[in-house]
CSV table of C-alpha atoms in Angstrom, one decimal:
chain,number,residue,atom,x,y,z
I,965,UNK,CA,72.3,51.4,-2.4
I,966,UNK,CA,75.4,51.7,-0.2
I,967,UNK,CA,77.8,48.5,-0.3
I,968,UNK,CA,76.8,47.9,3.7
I,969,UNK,CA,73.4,47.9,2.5
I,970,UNK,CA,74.0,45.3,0.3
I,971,UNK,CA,75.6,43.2,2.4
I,972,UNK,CA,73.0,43.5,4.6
I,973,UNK,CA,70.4,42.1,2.3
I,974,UNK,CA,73.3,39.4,1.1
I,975,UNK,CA,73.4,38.0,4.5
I,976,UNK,CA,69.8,38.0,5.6
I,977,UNK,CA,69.2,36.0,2.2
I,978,UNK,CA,71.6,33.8,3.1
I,979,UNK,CA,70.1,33.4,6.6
I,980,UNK,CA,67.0,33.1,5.3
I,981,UNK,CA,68.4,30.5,2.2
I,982,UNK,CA,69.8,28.3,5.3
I,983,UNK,CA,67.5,28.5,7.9
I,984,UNK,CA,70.6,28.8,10.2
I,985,UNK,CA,72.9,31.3,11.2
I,986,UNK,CA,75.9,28.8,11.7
I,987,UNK,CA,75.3,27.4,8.1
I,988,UNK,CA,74.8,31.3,6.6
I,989,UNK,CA,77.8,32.3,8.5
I,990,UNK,CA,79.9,29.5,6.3
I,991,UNK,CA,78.9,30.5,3.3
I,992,UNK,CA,79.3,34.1,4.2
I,993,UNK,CA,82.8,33.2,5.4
I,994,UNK,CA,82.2,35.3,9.2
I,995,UNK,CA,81.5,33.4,12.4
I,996,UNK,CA,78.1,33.2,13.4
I,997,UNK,CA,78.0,34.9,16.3
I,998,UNK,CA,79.4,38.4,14.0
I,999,UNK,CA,76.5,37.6,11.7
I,1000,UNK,CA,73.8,37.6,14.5
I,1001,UNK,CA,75.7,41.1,15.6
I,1002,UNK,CA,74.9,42.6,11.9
I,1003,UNK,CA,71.5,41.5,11.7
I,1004,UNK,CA,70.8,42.6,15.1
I,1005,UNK,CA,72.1,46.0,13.6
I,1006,UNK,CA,70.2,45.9,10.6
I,1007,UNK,CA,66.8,45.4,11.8
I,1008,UNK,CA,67.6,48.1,14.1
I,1009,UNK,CA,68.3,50.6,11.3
I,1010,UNK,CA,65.4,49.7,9.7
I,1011,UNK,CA,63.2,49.3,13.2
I,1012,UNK,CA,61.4,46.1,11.9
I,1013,UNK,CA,62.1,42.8,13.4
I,1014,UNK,CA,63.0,40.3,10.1
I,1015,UNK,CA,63.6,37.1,12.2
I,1016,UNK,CA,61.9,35.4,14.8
I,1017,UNK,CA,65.2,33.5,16.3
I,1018,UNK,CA,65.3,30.6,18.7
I,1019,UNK,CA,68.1,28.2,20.1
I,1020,UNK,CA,67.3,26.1,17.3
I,1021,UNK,CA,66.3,27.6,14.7
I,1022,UNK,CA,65.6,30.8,12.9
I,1023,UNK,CA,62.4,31.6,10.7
I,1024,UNK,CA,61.1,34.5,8.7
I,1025,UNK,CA,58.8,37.4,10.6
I,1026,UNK,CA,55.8,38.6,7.6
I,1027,UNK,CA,57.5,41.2,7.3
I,1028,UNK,CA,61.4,39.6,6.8
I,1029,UNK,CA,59.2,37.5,4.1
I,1030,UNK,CA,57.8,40.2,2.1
I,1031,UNK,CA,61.7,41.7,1.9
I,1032,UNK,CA,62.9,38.4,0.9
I,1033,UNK,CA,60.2,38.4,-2.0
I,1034,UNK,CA,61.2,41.5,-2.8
I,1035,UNK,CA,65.2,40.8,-3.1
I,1036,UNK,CA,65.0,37.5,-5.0
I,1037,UNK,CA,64.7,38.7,-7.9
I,1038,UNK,CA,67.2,41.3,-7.3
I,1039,UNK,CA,69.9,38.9,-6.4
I,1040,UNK,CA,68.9,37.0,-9.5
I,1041,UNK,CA,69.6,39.5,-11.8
I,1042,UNK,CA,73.2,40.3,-10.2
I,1043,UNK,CA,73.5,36.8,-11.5
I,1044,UNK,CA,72.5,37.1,-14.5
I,1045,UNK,CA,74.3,40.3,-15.2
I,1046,UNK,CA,77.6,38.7,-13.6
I,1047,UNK,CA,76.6,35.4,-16.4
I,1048,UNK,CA,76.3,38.3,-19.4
I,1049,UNK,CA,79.3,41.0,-18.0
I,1050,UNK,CA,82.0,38.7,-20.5
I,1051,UNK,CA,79.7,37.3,-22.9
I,1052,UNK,CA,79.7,39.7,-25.6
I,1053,UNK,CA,79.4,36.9,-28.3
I,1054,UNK,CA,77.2,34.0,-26.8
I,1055,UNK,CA,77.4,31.8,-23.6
I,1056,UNK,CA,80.3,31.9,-21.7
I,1057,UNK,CA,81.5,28.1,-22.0
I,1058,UNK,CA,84.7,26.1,-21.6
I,1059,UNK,CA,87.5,24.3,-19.4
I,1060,UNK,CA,88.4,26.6,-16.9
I,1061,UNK,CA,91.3,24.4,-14.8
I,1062,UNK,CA,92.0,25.9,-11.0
I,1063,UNK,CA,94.8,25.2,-8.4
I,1064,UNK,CA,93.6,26.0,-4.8
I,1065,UNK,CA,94.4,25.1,-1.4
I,1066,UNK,CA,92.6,22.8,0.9
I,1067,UNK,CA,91.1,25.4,3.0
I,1068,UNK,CA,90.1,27.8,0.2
I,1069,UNK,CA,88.5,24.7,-2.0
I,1070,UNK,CA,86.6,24.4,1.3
I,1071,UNK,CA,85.4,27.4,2.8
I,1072,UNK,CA,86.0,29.8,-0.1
I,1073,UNK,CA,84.1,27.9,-3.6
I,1074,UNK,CA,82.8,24.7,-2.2
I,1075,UNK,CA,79.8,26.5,-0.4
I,1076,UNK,CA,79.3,28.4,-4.1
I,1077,UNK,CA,79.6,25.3,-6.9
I,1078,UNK,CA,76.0,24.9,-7.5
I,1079,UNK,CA,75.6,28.7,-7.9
I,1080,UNK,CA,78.7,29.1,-10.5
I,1081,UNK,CA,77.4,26.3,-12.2
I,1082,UNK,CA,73.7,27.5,-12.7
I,1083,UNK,CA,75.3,30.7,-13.6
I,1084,UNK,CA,77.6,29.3,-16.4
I,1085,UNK,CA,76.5,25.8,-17.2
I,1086,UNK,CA,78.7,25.8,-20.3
I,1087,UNK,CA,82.0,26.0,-17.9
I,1088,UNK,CA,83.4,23.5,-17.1
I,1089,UNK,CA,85.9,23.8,-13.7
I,1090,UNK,CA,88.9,21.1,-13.6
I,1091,UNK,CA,89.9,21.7,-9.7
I,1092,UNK,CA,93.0,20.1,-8.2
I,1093,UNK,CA,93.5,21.0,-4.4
I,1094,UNK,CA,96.4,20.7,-3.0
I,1095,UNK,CA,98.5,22.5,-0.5
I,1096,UNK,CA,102.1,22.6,-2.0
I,1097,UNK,CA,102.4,25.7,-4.0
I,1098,UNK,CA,102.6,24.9,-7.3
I,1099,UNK,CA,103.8,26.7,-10.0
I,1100,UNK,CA,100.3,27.6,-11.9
I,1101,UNK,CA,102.1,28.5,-15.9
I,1102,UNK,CA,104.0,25.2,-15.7
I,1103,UNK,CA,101.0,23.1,-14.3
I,1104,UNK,CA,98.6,24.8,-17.4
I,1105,UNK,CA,96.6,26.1,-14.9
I,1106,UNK,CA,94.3,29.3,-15.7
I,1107,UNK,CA,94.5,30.5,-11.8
I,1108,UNK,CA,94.8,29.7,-8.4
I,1109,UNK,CA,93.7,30.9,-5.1
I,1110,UNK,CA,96.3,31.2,-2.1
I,1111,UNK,CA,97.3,33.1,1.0
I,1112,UNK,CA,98.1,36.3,-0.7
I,1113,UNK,CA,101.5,35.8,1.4
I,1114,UNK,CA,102.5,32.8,-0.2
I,1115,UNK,CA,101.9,34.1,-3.9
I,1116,UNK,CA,104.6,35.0,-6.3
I,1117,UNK,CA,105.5,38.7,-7.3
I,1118,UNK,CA,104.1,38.6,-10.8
I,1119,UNK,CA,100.9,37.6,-10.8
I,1120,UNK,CA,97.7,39.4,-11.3
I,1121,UNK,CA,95.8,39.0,-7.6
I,1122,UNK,CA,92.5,39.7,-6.5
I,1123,UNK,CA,91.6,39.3,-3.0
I,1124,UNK,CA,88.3,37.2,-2.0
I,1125,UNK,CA,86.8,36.4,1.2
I,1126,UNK,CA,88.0,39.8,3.2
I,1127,UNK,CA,90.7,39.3,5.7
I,1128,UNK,CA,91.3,36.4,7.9
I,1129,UNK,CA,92.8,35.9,11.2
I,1130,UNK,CA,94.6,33.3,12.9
I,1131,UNK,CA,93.6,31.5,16.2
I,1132,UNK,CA,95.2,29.0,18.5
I,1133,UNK,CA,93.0,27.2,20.2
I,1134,UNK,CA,92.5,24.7,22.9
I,1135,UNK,CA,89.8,22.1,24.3
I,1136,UNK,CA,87.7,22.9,27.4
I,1137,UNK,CA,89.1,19.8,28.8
I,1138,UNK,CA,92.9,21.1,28.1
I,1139,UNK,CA,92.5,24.2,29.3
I,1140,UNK,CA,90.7,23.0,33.1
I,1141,UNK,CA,93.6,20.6,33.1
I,1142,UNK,CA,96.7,23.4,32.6
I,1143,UNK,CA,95.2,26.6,32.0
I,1144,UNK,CA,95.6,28.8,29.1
I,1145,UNK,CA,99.1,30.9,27.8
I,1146,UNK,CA,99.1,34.6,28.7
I,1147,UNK,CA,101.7,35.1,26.4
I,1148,UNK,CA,103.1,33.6,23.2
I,1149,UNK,CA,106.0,33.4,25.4
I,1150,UNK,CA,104.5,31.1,28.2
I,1151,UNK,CA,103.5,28.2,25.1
I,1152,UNK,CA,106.7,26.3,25.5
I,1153,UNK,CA,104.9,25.5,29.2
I,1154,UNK,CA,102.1,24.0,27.0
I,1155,UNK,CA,101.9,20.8,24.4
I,1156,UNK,CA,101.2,21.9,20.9
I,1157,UNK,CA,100.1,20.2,17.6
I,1158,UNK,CA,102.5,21.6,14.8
I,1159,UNK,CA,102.2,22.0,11.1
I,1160,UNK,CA,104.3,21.1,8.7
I,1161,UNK,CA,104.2,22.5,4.7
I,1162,UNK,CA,103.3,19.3,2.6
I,1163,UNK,CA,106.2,18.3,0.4
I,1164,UNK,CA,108.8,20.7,2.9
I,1165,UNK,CA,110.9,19.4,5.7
I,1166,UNK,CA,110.4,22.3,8.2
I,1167,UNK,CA,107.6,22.8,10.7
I,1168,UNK,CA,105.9,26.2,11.2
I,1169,UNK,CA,106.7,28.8,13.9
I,1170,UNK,CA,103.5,30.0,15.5
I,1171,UNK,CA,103.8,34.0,14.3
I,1172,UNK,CA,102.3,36.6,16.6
I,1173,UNK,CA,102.0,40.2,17.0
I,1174,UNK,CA,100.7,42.8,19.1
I,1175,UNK,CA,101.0,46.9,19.5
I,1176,UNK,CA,104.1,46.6,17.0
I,1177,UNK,CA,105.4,43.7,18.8
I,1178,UNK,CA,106.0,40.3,16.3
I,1179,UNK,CA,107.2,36.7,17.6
I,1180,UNK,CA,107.8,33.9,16.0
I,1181,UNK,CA,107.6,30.5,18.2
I,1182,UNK,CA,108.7,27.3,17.8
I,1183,UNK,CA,106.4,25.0,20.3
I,1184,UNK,CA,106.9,21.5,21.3
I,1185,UNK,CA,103.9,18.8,21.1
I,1186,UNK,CA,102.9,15.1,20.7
I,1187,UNK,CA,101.6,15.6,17.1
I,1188,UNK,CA,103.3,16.8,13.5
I,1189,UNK,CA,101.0,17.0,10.3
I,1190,UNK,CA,100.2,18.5,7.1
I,1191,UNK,CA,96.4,18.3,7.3
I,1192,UNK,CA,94.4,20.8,9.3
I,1193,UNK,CA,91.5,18.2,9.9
I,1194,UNK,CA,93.6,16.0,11.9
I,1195,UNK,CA,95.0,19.3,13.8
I,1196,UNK,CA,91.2,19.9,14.7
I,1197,UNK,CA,90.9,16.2,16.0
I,1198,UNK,CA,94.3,16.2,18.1
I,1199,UNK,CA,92.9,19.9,19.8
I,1200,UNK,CA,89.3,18.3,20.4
I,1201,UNK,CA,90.9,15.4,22.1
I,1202,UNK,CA,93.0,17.5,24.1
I,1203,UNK,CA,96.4,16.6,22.6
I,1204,UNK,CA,97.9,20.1,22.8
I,1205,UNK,CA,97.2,23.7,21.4
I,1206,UNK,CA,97.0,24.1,18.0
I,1207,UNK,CA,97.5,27.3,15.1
I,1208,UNK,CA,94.8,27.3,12.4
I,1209,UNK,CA,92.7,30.1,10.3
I,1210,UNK,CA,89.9,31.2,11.3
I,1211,UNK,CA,87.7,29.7,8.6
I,1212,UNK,CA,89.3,26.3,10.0
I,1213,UNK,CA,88.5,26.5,13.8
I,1214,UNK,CA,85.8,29.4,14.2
I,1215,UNK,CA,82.5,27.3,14.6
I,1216,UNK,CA,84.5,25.1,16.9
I,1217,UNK,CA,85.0,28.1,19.2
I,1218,UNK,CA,81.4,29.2,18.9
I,1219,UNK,CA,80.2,25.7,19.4
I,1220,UNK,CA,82.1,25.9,22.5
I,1221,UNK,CA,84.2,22.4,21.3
I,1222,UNK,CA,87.5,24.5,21.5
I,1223,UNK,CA,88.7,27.8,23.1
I,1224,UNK,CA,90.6,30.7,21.9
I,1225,UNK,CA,93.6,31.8,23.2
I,1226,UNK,CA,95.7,34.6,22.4
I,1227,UNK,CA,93.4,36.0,20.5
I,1228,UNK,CA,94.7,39.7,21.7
I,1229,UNK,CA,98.6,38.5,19.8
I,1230,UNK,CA,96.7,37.4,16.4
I,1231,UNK,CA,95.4,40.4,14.4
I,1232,UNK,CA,93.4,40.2,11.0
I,1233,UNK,CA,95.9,40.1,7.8
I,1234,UNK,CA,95.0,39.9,3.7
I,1235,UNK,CA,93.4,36.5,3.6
I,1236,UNK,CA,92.8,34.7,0.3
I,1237,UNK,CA,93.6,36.2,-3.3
I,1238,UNK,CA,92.6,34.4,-6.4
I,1239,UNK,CA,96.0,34.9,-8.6
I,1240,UNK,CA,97.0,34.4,-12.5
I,1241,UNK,CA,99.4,34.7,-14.7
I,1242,UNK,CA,98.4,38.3,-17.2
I,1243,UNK,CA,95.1,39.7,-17.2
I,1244,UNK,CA,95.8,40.0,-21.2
I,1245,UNK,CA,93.3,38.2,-23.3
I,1246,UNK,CA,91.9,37.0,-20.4
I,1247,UNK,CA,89.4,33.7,-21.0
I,1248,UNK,CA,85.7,34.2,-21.0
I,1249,UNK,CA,85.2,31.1,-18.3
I,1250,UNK,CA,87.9,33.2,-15.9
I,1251,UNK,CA,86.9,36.3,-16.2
I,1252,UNK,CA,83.3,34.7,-15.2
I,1253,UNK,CA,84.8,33.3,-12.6
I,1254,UNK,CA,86.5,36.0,-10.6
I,1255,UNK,CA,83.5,38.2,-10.8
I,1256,UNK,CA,81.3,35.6,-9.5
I,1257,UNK,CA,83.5,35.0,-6.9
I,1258,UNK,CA,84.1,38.6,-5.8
I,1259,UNK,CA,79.8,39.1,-5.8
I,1260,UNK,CA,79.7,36.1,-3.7
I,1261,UNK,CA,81.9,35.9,-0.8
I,1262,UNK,CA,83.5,40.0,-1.2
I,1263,UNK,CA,87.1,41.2,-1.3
């Protein structure tokens, strides 16, 4: 089986787990609207028709059932194997204590904590989120998961999730009322909810780059904060523009709720990497983990 094959299968189970593309595209960690595009392609491949799909819902054809009957068990013994890959002596058991970001606790393992634990139901995982990056060997921590930009030099990194992008985005309502930037250079024109680091003084420059071409901008706006929810709330209510991940502000967009901008100045980049300190005498519960994780939402 090719690996596009399998993610094939991986994402019409999901589809078919959810009943939704919106809620299989989370999990998935793609917007729905690229997951409707690779089932489209699928089914063509294969020249059956898996899913009946309507504006509300989505349901199984007879014949998408009887491949879904067919891969359950399949997927179940990944699971298993991933469960007995580093348990050479018994159940893999244990404390297994985590660092990670607001947006990867969220997007990345909370859509995946029932699975890990019916996997390993001897681990235990001790999570503190929490956006500051901390330093992982002084906190006792066994890994974290970051922005691979953000990580430090000597540590052991895995990428999860596949790459990211970033989007700045606007409400409908903002957008009627001033129009939209054609360049990053027009967004001093435009207000703009900012992002500061928690626990730094400094506020981010928007980044941007295009056909060799990078910019860093410092906008302007009615609203500062550290939390990306209450970035999403100021660009619903038409505060200003704001700069978020894609994971953040995606089903906004598709939803219609908020519109991207820019999008041609914001290319894909490494995304998420979950980082420790050796990979000697690695624990049983991490070692667990990261292949889990790597099955489950890809590099």
């Amino acid at each position: 089986m090719r690996g596009s094959e399998f993610a094939d299968l991986k994402a019409f189970a999901a589809i078919a787990e959810y009943g939704s593309f919106s809620s299989a595209a989370r999990t998935l960690g793609i917007s729905p609207s690229a997951l409707s595009q690779r089932m489209r392609e699928f089914e063509a491949r294969l020249d059956v028709r898996l899913l009946n799909r309507t504006t509300r819902s989505v349901a199984l054809t007879k014949q998408g059932q009887a491949l879904l009957d067919s891969i359950v068990p399949l997927f179940a013994g990944f699971d298993q194997a991933i469960a007995e890959l580093t348990s050479t002596s018994g159940e893999v058991g244990g404390l297994l204590r985590l660092n990670i970001s607001r947006v990867a606790a969220m997007y990345l393992l909370g859509p995946h904590l029932k699975r890990f634990h019916d996997a390993h139901p001897a681990v235990t995982l001790d999570i503190t989120i929490e956006d500051v990056l901390s330093d992982i060997v002084a906190g006792r921590f066994d890994a974290g998961i970051r922005l691979g930009e953000t990580l430090e030099k000597d540590m052991v990194a895995v990428r999860i999730g596949g790459r990211r992008e970033s989007m700045v985005v606007a409400s409908p309502d903002l957008i009627k009322r001033l129009g939209g930037p054609e360049s990053p250079r027009d967004l001093h024109r435009f207000p703009c909810i900012r992002f500061r680091w928690p626990g730094a003084m400094n506020v981010y420059r928007w980044e941007f780059e295009r056909a060799g071409e990078t910019l860093e901008v410092d906008v302007e706006g009615p609203l500062i904060s550290n939390d990306t929810a209450m970035m999403l709330t100021g660009a619903e209510q038409g505060l200003g523009l704001a700069y978020l991940l894609d994971v953040e502000a995606r089903e906004r967009v598709e939803e219609g709720r908020l519109v991207r901008l820019l999008a041609d100045w914001t290319p894909p980049f490494d995304g998420f990497y979950l980082y420790h300190p050796s990979a000697r005498q690695m624990p049983k519960q991490l070692r667990a983990f990261i292949d889990f994780l790597t099955v489950r939402v890809g590099r």
